[in-house]
CSV table of C-alpha atoms in Angstrom, one decimal:
chain,number,residue,atom,x,y,z
H,1,MET,CA,46.3,-46.0,68.8
H,2,ILE,CA,46.8,-46.6,65.1
H,3,ASN,CA,49.4,-49.3,64.2
H,4,TRP,CA,51.2,-47.3,61.5
H,5,PRO,CA,53.6,-50.1,60.5
H,6,ALA,CA,50.7,-52.5,60.0
H,7,MET,CA,48.8,-49.9,58.1
H,8,ALA,CA,51.7,-49.2,55.8
H,9,THR,CA,52.3,-53.0,55.4
H,10,GLY,CA,48.7,-53.4,54.4
H,11,VAL,CA,49.0,-50.8,51.7
H,12,VAL,CA,52.2,-52.3,50.3
H,13,ALA,CA,50.8,-55.8,50.4
H,14,ALA,CA,47.5,-54.7,48.7
H,15,PHE,CA,49.5,-52.9,46.0
H,16,ILE,CA,51.6,-56.0,45.3
H,17,LEU,CA,48.4,-58.0,45.2
H,18,GLY,CA,47.2,-55.7,42.4
H,19,PHE,CA,50.4,-56.4,40.4
H,20,VAL,CA,49.8,-60.1,40.9
H,21,ILE,CA,46.1,-60.0,39.9
H,22,TYR,CA,46.3,-57.5,37.0
H,23,GLY,CA,49.8,-58.4,35.8
H,24,PRO,CA,50.8,-61.3,33.5
H,25,LEU,CA,51.6,-63.7,36.4
H,26,LEU,CA,48.1,-65.2,36.7
H,27,GLY,CA,47.2,-64.8,33.0
H,28,LEU,CA,44.1,-62.7,33.8
H,29,GLN,CA,45.5,-59.5,32.3
H,30,ARG,CA,44.3,-59.9,28.7
H,31,ARG,CA,40.8,-61.2,29.5
H,32,TRP,CA,40.3,-58.5,32.2
H,33,ALA,CA,41.4,-55.7,29.8
H,34,GLU,CA,39.2,-57.0,27.0
H,35,GLY,CA,36.3,-57.2,29.5
H,36,THR,CA,37.1,-53.6,30.6
H,37,ARG,CA,37.2,-52.5,27.0
H,38,ILE,CA,40.7,-51.2,27.1
H,39,ASN,CA,43.7,-52.2,24.9
H,40,PRO,CA,44.8,-55.7,26.1
H,41,ASP,CA,48.4,-55.0,25.1
H,42,PRO,CA,50.5,-53.9,28.1
H,43,PRO,CA,51.2,-50.1,28.0
H,44,SER,CA,54.6,-48.9,26.9
H,45,SER,CA,55.1,-47.2,30.2
H,46,MET,CA,53.7,-47.6,33.7
H,47,PRO,CA,50.4,-45.8,34.2
H,48,ILE,CA,51.7,-43.5,36.9
H,49,GLY,CA,48.5,-41.5,37.3
H,50,SER,CA,46.3,-44.6,37.8
H,51,MET,CA,48.9,-46.0,40.2
H,52,ALA,CA,48.9,-42.8,42.2
H,53,VAL,CA,45.2,-42.8,42.5
H,54,GLN,CA,45.3,-46.5,43.5
H,55,ILE,CA,47.9,-45.8,46.2
H,56,VAL,CA,45.7,-43.0,47.7
H,57,SER,CA,42.7,-45.3,47.7
H,58,LEU,CA,44.7,-48.1,49.4
H,59,ILE,CA,46.0,-45.7,52.0
H,60,LEU,CA,42.5,-44.5,52.8
H,61,LEU,CA,41.1,-48.1,53.0
H,62,SER,CA,44.0,-49.2,55.2
H,63,LEU,CA,43.5,-46.2,57.4
H,64,ILE,CA,39.8,-47.2,57.9
H,65,ILE,CA,40.9,-50.8,58.7
H,66,ALA,CA,43.5,-49.4,61.1
H,67,ILE,CA,40.9,-47.3,62.9
H,68,THR,CA,38.5,-50.2,63.2
H,69,GLU,CA,41.4,-52.2,64.7
H,70,THR,CA,41.7,-49.7,67.5
H,71,SER,CA,38.1,-50.3,68.5
H,72,GLU,CA,38.4,-54.0,67.7
H,73,ASP,CA,35.4,-53.7,65.4
H,74,ILE,CA,36.1,-56.4,62.7
H,75,VAL,CA,32.5,-56.2,61.5
H,76,LEU,CA,32.9,-52.5,60.6
H,77,ALA,CA,36.2,-53.3,58.8
H,78,ILE,CA,34.4,-56.0,56.8
H,79,LEU,CA,31.5,-53.7,56.1
H,80,ALA,CA,33.9,-51.1,54.8
H,81,ILE,CA,35.6,-53.6,52.5
H,82,VAL,CA,32.3,-54.9,51.2
H,83,THR,CA,31.2,-51.3,50.6
H,84,VAL,CA,34.3,-50.6,48.5
H,85,ALA,CA,33.7,-53.9,46.5
H,86,ALA,CA,30.1,-53.1,45.9
H,87,HIS,CA,31.0,-49.6,44.7
H,88,VAL,CA,33.6,-51.1,42.4
H,89,ALA,CA,31.0,-53.5,41.0
H,90,SER,CA,28.4,-50.8,40.5
H,91,VAL,CA,30.9,-48.7,38.5
H,92,GLY,CA,31.9,-51.8,36.5
H,93,VAL,CA,28.2,-52.5,35.7
H,94,TRP,CA,27.6,-48.9,34.7
H,95,ALA,CA,30.8,-49.0,32.5
H,96,GLN,CA,29.4,-52.1,30.9
H,97,LYS,CA,32.4,-54.3,31.8
H,98,THR,CA,32.0,-58.1,31.4
H,99,GLY,CA,31.1,-60.2,34.4
H,100,PHE,CA,34.6,-61.5,34.5
H,101,ALA,CA,36.2,-58.0,34.6
H,102,ILE,CA,33.8,-57.0,37.4
H,103,ALA,CA,34.6,-60.2,39.3
H,104,VAL,CA,38.3,-59.5,39.0
H,105,ASP,CA,37.9,-55.9,40.2
H,106,THR,CA,35.6,-56.7,43.1
H,107,GLY,CA,37.8,-59.7,44.0
H,108,TYR,CA,40.8,-57.4,44.2
H,109,ALA,CA,38.9,-55.0,46.4
H,110,ILE,CA,38.0,-57.8,48.8
H,111,GLY,CA,41.6,-59.2,48.6
H,112,ALA,CA,43.1,-55.9,49.3
H,113,GLY,CA,41.0,-55.4,52.4
H,114,ALA,CA,41.7,-58.9,53.6
H,115,VAL,CA,45.5,-58.4,53.4
H,116,MET,CA,45.1,-55.1,55.3
H,117,ILE,CA,43.2,-56.9,58.1
H,118,LEU,CA,45.8,-59.6,58.1
H,119,ALA,CA,48.6,-57.0,58.4
H,120,GLN,CA,46.8,-55.5,61.4
H,121,GLY,CA,46.5,-59.0,63.0
H,122,ILE,CA,50.1,-60.0,62.4
H,123,LEU,CA,52.0,-56.7,63.3
């Protein structure tokens, strides 16, 4: 049976992790934006469309992690996370992002999956 509270907690934790990584807190924001070839100045309003797509993708990954938890298949969960990270990296390379920007994006994908696994283990 899927642990819905753990799944939801994983989504929220991964979303917050995104704010930490891509926001001004760690100081990566400007260098990541420049490496992504977007305006490094913070937008005047929240990018609602991008955030909505991000939430959907986090829900889907968290659902996969939750399903693998029901079968106690941590290897499959890790494989799913690595697959997402590899896809993110391939898109970054195709979009001609810098190595730093690709590393931030793939690191976030792996970090998001890790907090989802952690949520499943704790709750």
